[in-house]
mmCIF file of C-alpha atoms and ligand atoms in Angstrom:
data_model
loop_
_atom_site.group_PDB
_atom_site.id
_atom_site.type_symbol
_atom_site.label_atom_id
_atom_site.label_comp_id
_atom_site.label_asym_id
_atom_site.label_seq_id
_atom_site.Cartn_x
_atom_site.Cartn_y
_atom_site.Cartn_z
ATOM 1 C CA MET Y 1 -24.794 11.447 45.161
ATOM 2 C CA GLY Y 2 -24.456 9.012 48.102
ATOM 3 C CA ASN Y 3 -21.687 6.441 48.336
ATOM 4 C CA LEU Y 4 -23.929 3.666 47.087
ATOM 5 C CA ALA Y 5 -24.957 5.708 44.062
ATOM 6 C CA ILE Y 6 -21.292 6.409 43.280
ATOM 7 C CA ILE Y 7 -20.444 2.701 43.570
ATOM 8 C CA LEU Y 8 -23.361 1.749 41.309
ATOM 9 C CA PHE Y 9 -22.260 4.408 38.821
ATOM 10 C CA LEU Y 10 -18.673 3.092 38.808
ATOM 11 C CA CYS Y 11 -19.953 -0.494 38.392
ATOM 12 C CA SER Y 12 -22.062 0.464 35.407
ATOM 13 C CA MET Y 13 -18.980 2.036 33.800
ATOM 14 C CA ALA Y 14 -17.189 -1.326 34.015
ATOM 15 C CA ILE Y 15 -19.672 -2.948 31.618
ATOM 16 C CA VAL Y 16 -18.687 -2.820 27.946
ATOM 17 C CA GLN Y 17 -21.728 -3.793 25.910
ATOM 18 C CA GLY Y 18 -22.688 -6.416 28.498
ATOM 19 C CA ILE Y 19 -19.088 -7.519 29.137
ATOM 20 C CA ASP Y 20 -18.185 -7.370 32.824
ATOM 21 C CA GLU Y 21 -14.646 -5.984 33.167
ATOM 22 C CA SER Y 22 -14.344 -6.516 36.942
ATOM 23 C CA PRO Y 23 -11.269 -8.582 37.951
ATOM 24 C CA PRO Y 24 -13.255 -11.692 39.080
ATOM 25 C CA SER Y 25 -15.199 -11.700 35.829
ATOM 26 C CA VAL Y 26 -12.029 -11.221 33.746
ATOM 27 C CA GLU Y 27 -10.390 -14.099 35.623
ATOM 28 C CA GLN Y 28 -13.431 -16.334 35.077
ATOM 29 C CA TRP Y 29 -13.345 -15.466 31.368
ATOM 30 C CA PHE Y 30 -9.599 -16.165 31.205
ATOM 31 C CA GLN Y 31 -9.793 -19.531 33.008
ATOM 32 C CA THR Y 32 -12.563 -20.762 30.688
ATOM 33 C CA ARG Y 33 -11.120 -19.458 27.424
ATOM 34 C CA GLY Y 34 -10.188 -23.035 26.377
ATOM 35 C CA GLN Y 35 -13.919 -23.858 26.136
ATOM 36 C CA LYS Y 36 -14.668 -20.850 23.974
ATOM 37 C CA LYS Y 37 -14.747 -20.935 20.219
ATOM 38 C CA GLU Y 38 -12.097 -18.976 18.317
ATOM 39 C CA ILE Y 39 -13.691 -16.864 15.628
ATOM 40 C CA VAL Y 40 -12.473 -14.657 12.800
ATOM 41 C CA THR Y 41 -13.817 -11.126 12.417
ATOM 42 C CA LYS Y 42 -13.127 -8.925 9.400
ATOM 43 C CA LEU Y 43 -13.415 -5.139 9.587
ATOM 44 C CA HIS Y 44 -13.166 -2.469 6.929
ATOM 45 C CA PHE Y 45 -13.004 1.265 7.609
ATOM 46 C CA TYR Y 46 -11.235 4.526 6.790
ATOM 47 C CA PHE Y 47 -8.845 6.407 9.070
ATOM 48 C CA ARG Y 48 -8.875 10.188 8.753
ATOM 49 C CA ASP Y 49 -5.584 11.771 9.823
ATOM 50 C CA THR Y 50 -5.948 15.565 9.929
ATOM 51 C CA VAL Y 51 -2.803 17.508 10.802
ATOM 52 C CA SER Y 52 -3.870 20.883 9.367
ATOM 53 C CA GLY Y 53 -6.605 23.426 10.041
ATOM 54 C CA LYS Y 54 -8.365 24.544 13.209
ATOM 55 C CA ASN Y 55 -9.262 21.099 14.505
ATOM 56 C CA PRO Y 56 -6.361 18.754 13.860
ATOM 57 C CA THR Y 57 -6.818 15.193 15.139
ATOM 58 C CA ALA Y 58 -3.077 14.508 14.863
ATOM 59 C CA ARG Y 59 -0.593 16.775 16.666
ATOM 60 C CA LYS Y 60 3.166 16.809 16.465
ATOM 61 C CA VAL Y 61 4.312 16.753 20.104
ATOM 62 C CA ALA Y 62 8.087 16.428 19.793
ATOM 63 C CA GLN Y 63 11.012 16.498 17.409
ATOM 64 C CA PRO Y 64 14.764 17.017 17.684
ATOM 65 C CA ASN Y 65 16.352 19.961 15.851
ATOM 66 C CA THR Y 66 17.569 17.501 13.181
ATOM 67 C CA THR Y 67 13.986 16.682 12.052
ATOM 68 C CA PRO Y 68 13.294 19.749 9.853
ATOM 69 C CA PRO Y 69 16.301 19.129 7.545
ATOM 70 C CA SER Y 70 15.711 15.342 7.487
ATOM 71 C CA PRO Y 71 14.207 14.103 4.182
ATOM 72 C CA THR Y 72 12.257 11.472 6.152
ATOM 73 C CA SER Y 73 11.250 13.740 9.094
ATOM 74 C CA PHE Y 74 13.186 11.324 11.293
ATOM 75 C CA GLY Y 75 12.447 11.943 14.970
ATOM 76 C CA ALA Y 76 9.006 13.585 14.730
ATOM 77 C CA VAL Y 77 6.455 12.211 17.209
ATOM 78 C CA PHE Y 78 2.695 12.655 16.812
ATOM 79 C CA ILE Y 79 -0.234 11.950 19.143
ATOM 80 C CA ILE Y 80 -3.488 11.162 17.379
ATOM 81 C CA ASP Y 81 -7.180 10.748 18.085
ATOM 82 C CA ASP Y 82 -8.336 10.153 14.518
ATOM 83 C CA PRO Y 83 -11.908 9.208 13.559
ATOM 84 C CA LEU Y 84 -12.508 5.828 11.911
ATOM 85 C CA THR Y 85 -15.336 6.078 9.387
ATOM 86 C CA VAL Y 86 -17.398 3.666 7.305
ATOM 87 C CA GLY Y 87 -16.488 5.391 4.036
ATOM 88 C CA PRO Y 88 -13.894 7.908 2.841
ATOM 89 C CA GLU Y 89 -16.373 10.844 2.604
ATOM 90 C CA PRO Y 90 -16.059 13.641 5.218
ATOM 91 C CA ASN Y 91 -19.603 13.085 6.552
ATOM 92 C CA SER Y 92 -19.365 9.292 6.680
ATOM 93 C CA PRO Y 93 -20.535 7.748 9.996
ATOM 94 C CA ILE Y 94 -17.846 7.387 12.670
ATOM 95 C CA ILE Y 95 -17.473 3.857 14.056
ATOM 96 C CA GLY Y 96 -14.492 4.482 16.323
ATOM 97 C CA ARG Y 97 -11.243 6.330 16.932
ATOM 98 C CA ALA Y 98 -7.567 5.550 16.438
ATOM 99 C CA GLN Y 99 -5.834 6.828 19.568
ATOM 100 C CA GLY Y 100 -2.108 6.667 20.119
ATOM 101 C CA ILE Y 101 1.285 7.625 18.819
ATOM 102 C CA TYR Y 102 3.105 7.530 15.537
ATOM 103 C CA ALA Y 103 6.732 8.457 15.166
ATOM 104 C CA ALA Y 104 8.994 8.880 12.138
ATOM 105 C CA ALA Y 105 11.479 6.086 12.839
ATOM 106 C CA GLY Y 106 13.178 5.727 9.432
ATOM 107 C CA LEU Y 107 16.440 7.415 8.467
ATOM 108 C CA GLN Y 108 16.403 6.117 4.868
ATOM 109 C CA GLU Y 109 12.680 6.157 4.065
ATOM 110 C CA VAL Y 110 9.496 7.535 5.619
ATOM 111 C CA ASP Y 111 8.713 4.737 8.048
ATOM 112 C CA LEU Y 112 6.337 5.310 10.907
ATOM 113 C CA LEU Y 113 6.322 3.325 14.113
ATOM 114 C CA LEU Y 114 2.642 2.953 15.054
ATOM 115 C CA THR Y 115 1.538 2.212 18.597
ATOM 116 C CA LEU Y 116 -2.157 2.820 18.795
ATOM 117 C CA ASN Y 117 -5.542 1.548 19.851
ATOM 118 C CA TYR Y 118 -8.628 1.336 17.694
ATOM 119 C CA VAL Y 119 -11.440 2.249 20.068
ATOM 120 C CA PHE Y 120 -14.798 1.166 18.667
ATOM 121 C CA THR Y 121 -17.774 3.368 19.530
ATOM 122 C CA SER Y 122 -20.716 1.804 17.712
ATOM 123 C CA GLY Y 123 -22.401 -1.479 16.939
ATOM 124 C CA GLN Y 124 -21.462 -4.865 18.404
ATOM 125 C CA PHE Y 125 -17.852 -3.729 19.068
ATOM 126 C CA ASN Y 126 -18.820 -0.549 20.951
ATOM 127 C CA GLY Y 127 -16.440 -0.171 23.925
ATOM 128 C CA SER Y 128 -14.007 -2.816 22.674
ATOM 129 C CA THR Y 129 -10.480 -2.062 21.478
ATOM 130 C CA LEU Y 130 -7.754 -3.527 19.279
ATOM 131 C CA SER Y 131 -4.073 -2.701 19.857
ATOM 132 C CA ILE Y 132 -1.701 -2.160 16.929
ATOM 133 C CA LEU Y 133 2.081 -2.210 17.082
ATOM 134 C CA GLY Y 134 3.791 -2.071 13.729
ATOM 135 C CA ARG Y 135 5.872 -0.486 11.021
ATOM 136 C CA ASN Y 136 4.177 1.743 8.461
ATOM 137 C CA PRO Y 137 6.319 2.653 5.423
ATOM 138 C CA ILE Y 138 3.669 5.104 4.218
ATOM 139 C CA PHE Y 139 4.692 5.226 0.540
ATOM 140 C CA ASN Y 140 4.244 1.447 0.043
ATOM 141 C CA THR Y 141 0.909 0.490 -1.510
ATOM 142 C CA TYR Y 142 0.059 -1.920 1.338
ATOM 143 C CA ARG Y 143 1.423 -1.826 4.883
ATOM 144 C CA GLU Y 144 0.907 -4.804 7.129
ATOM 145 C CA LEU Y 145 0.466 -3.996 10.795
ATOM 146 C CA PRO Y 146 0.303 -6.634 13.551
ATOM 147 C CA ILE Y 147 -2.659 -6.585 15.926
ATOM 148 C CA VAL Y 148 -1.130 -7.623 19.221
ATOM 149 C CA GLY Y 149 -4.148 -7.711 21.511
ATOM 150 C CA GLY Y 150 -7.481 -6.217 22.426
ATOM 151 C CA SER Y 151 -10.133 -5.684 25.069
ATOM 152 C CA GLY Y 152 -13.862 -6.306 25.456
ATOM 153 C CA VAL Y 153 -15.038 -8.667 22.721
ATOM 154 C CA PHE Y 154 -11.447 -8.615 21.430
ATOM 155 C CA ARG Y 155 -9.761 -10.028 24.565
ATOM 156 C CA LEU Y 156 -6.565 -11.898 23.608
ATOM 157 C CA ALA Y 157 -7.093 -10.956 19.966
ATOM 158 C CA ARG Y 158 -4.396 -11.293 17.379
ATOM 159 C CA GLY Y 159 -4.540 -10.425 13.745
ATOM 160 C CA ILE Y 160 -3.399 -8.330 10.858
ATOM 161 C CA ALA Y 161 -4.371 -4.839 9.731
ATOM 162 C CA THR Y 162 -3.574 -3.757 6.192
ATOM 163 C CA ALA Y 163 -3.283 -0.042 5.490
ATOM 164 C CA LYS Y 164 -3.585 1.477 2.025
ATOM 165 C CA THR Y 165 -3.491 5.227 1.398
ATOM 166 C CA TYR Y 166 -6.768 6.429 -0.095
ATOM 167 C CA SER Y 167 -5.721 10.066 -0.390
ATOM 168 C CA LEU Y 168 -2.814 12.215 0.731
ATOM 169 C CA ASN Y 169 -2.801 15.996 0.485
ATOM 170 C CA ALA Y 170 0.865 16.772 -0.151
ATOM 171 C CA ALA Y 171 0.369 20.453 0.783
ATOM 172 C CA THR Y 172 -1.220 19.895 4.209
ATOM 173 C CA GLY Y 173 -0.152 16.342 5.059
ATOM 174 C CA ASP Y 174 -3.784 15.333 5.708
ATOM 175 C CA ALA Y 175 -4.430 11.717 4.765
ATOM 176 C CA ILE Y 176 -7.247 9.214 4.484
ATOM 177 C CA VAL Y 177 -6.161 5.608 4.843
ATOM 178 C CA GLU Y 178 -8.217 2.512 4.034
ATOM 179 C CA TYR Y 179 -7.922 -0.287 6.585
ATOM 180 C CA ASN Y 180 -8.753 -3.967 6.202
ATOM 181 C CA VAL Y 181 -8.514 -5.865 9.460
ATOM 182 C CA ILE Y 182 -8.678 -9.612 10.050
ATOM 183 C CA VAL Y 183 -8.638 -10.729 13.654
ATOM 184 C CA LEU Y 184 -8.803 -13.973 15.589
ATOM 185 C CA HIS Y 185 -10.571 -13.754 18.948
ATOM 186 C CA TYR Y 186 -12.985 -15.651 21.194
ATOM 187 C CA GLN Y 187 -16.746 -15.847 20.872
HETATM 188 C C1 NAG Z 201 -21.755 2.856 22.990
HETATM 189 O O1 NAG Z 201 -21.659 2.542 24.349
HETATM 190 C C2 NAG Z 201 -21.770 3.685 25.202
HETATM 191 C C3 NAG Z 201 -21.460 3.244 26.622
HETATM 192 O O2 NAG Z 201 -22.120 2.041 26.948
HETATM 193 C C4 NAG Z 201 -23.176 4.282 25.036
HETATM 194 O O3 NAG Z 201 -23.303 5.428 25.847
HETATM 195 C C5 NAG Z 201 -23.352 4.665 23.579
HETATM 196 O O4 NAG Z 201 -24.664 5.132 23.366
HETATM 197 C C6 NAG Z 201 -23.088 3.487 22.666
HETATM 198 N N1 NAG Z 201 -23.105 3.960 21.294
HETATM 199 C C7 NAG Z 201 -23.706 3.309 20.298
HETATM 200 C C8 NAG Z 201 -23.683 4.002 18.975
HETATM 201 O O5 NAG Z 201 -24.243 2.221 20.443
#
């Protein structure tokens, strides 16, 4: 591949579903955001967190020696790349991934600190992301998680994700979580 071909290849990688992510284009988008319409998008999907078996999508990467005796697993840190699916069934179509970290940050109850990105891989949001930073007390029926930003069609997004456990296998720790997301972003 010649230099020009490499440059063209790199340029094509900067386009997310027709959105130019080069710095001049991002600046142009940013400077004109006041003229753009703010819109609300609602999303609904399932998050499949698999910690057991041959192909876990969530891996414990660290814990202090006080985690095993802790009733809340305080101190355990996981890295995840969990599929996001349309429905709760195992063969349901994948629309994206949840990539990031969750950590057991509660001494008194099982509270996870979530810092992760939803990375969408299909449809009109393909290539765009939403960033979550929030507290997830997993035994509450609903957990409200702030959406603090995004990329692609979700530039400067803010919103709310609501998590509700669909199923939890107490023996393995594998879980399926239903997510409702409401997000404000620009058209
Ligand atoms: C999503 O975008 C990538 C990169 O542009 C492309 O290769 C892929 O086919 C797209 N997937 C879908 C399901 O549209």
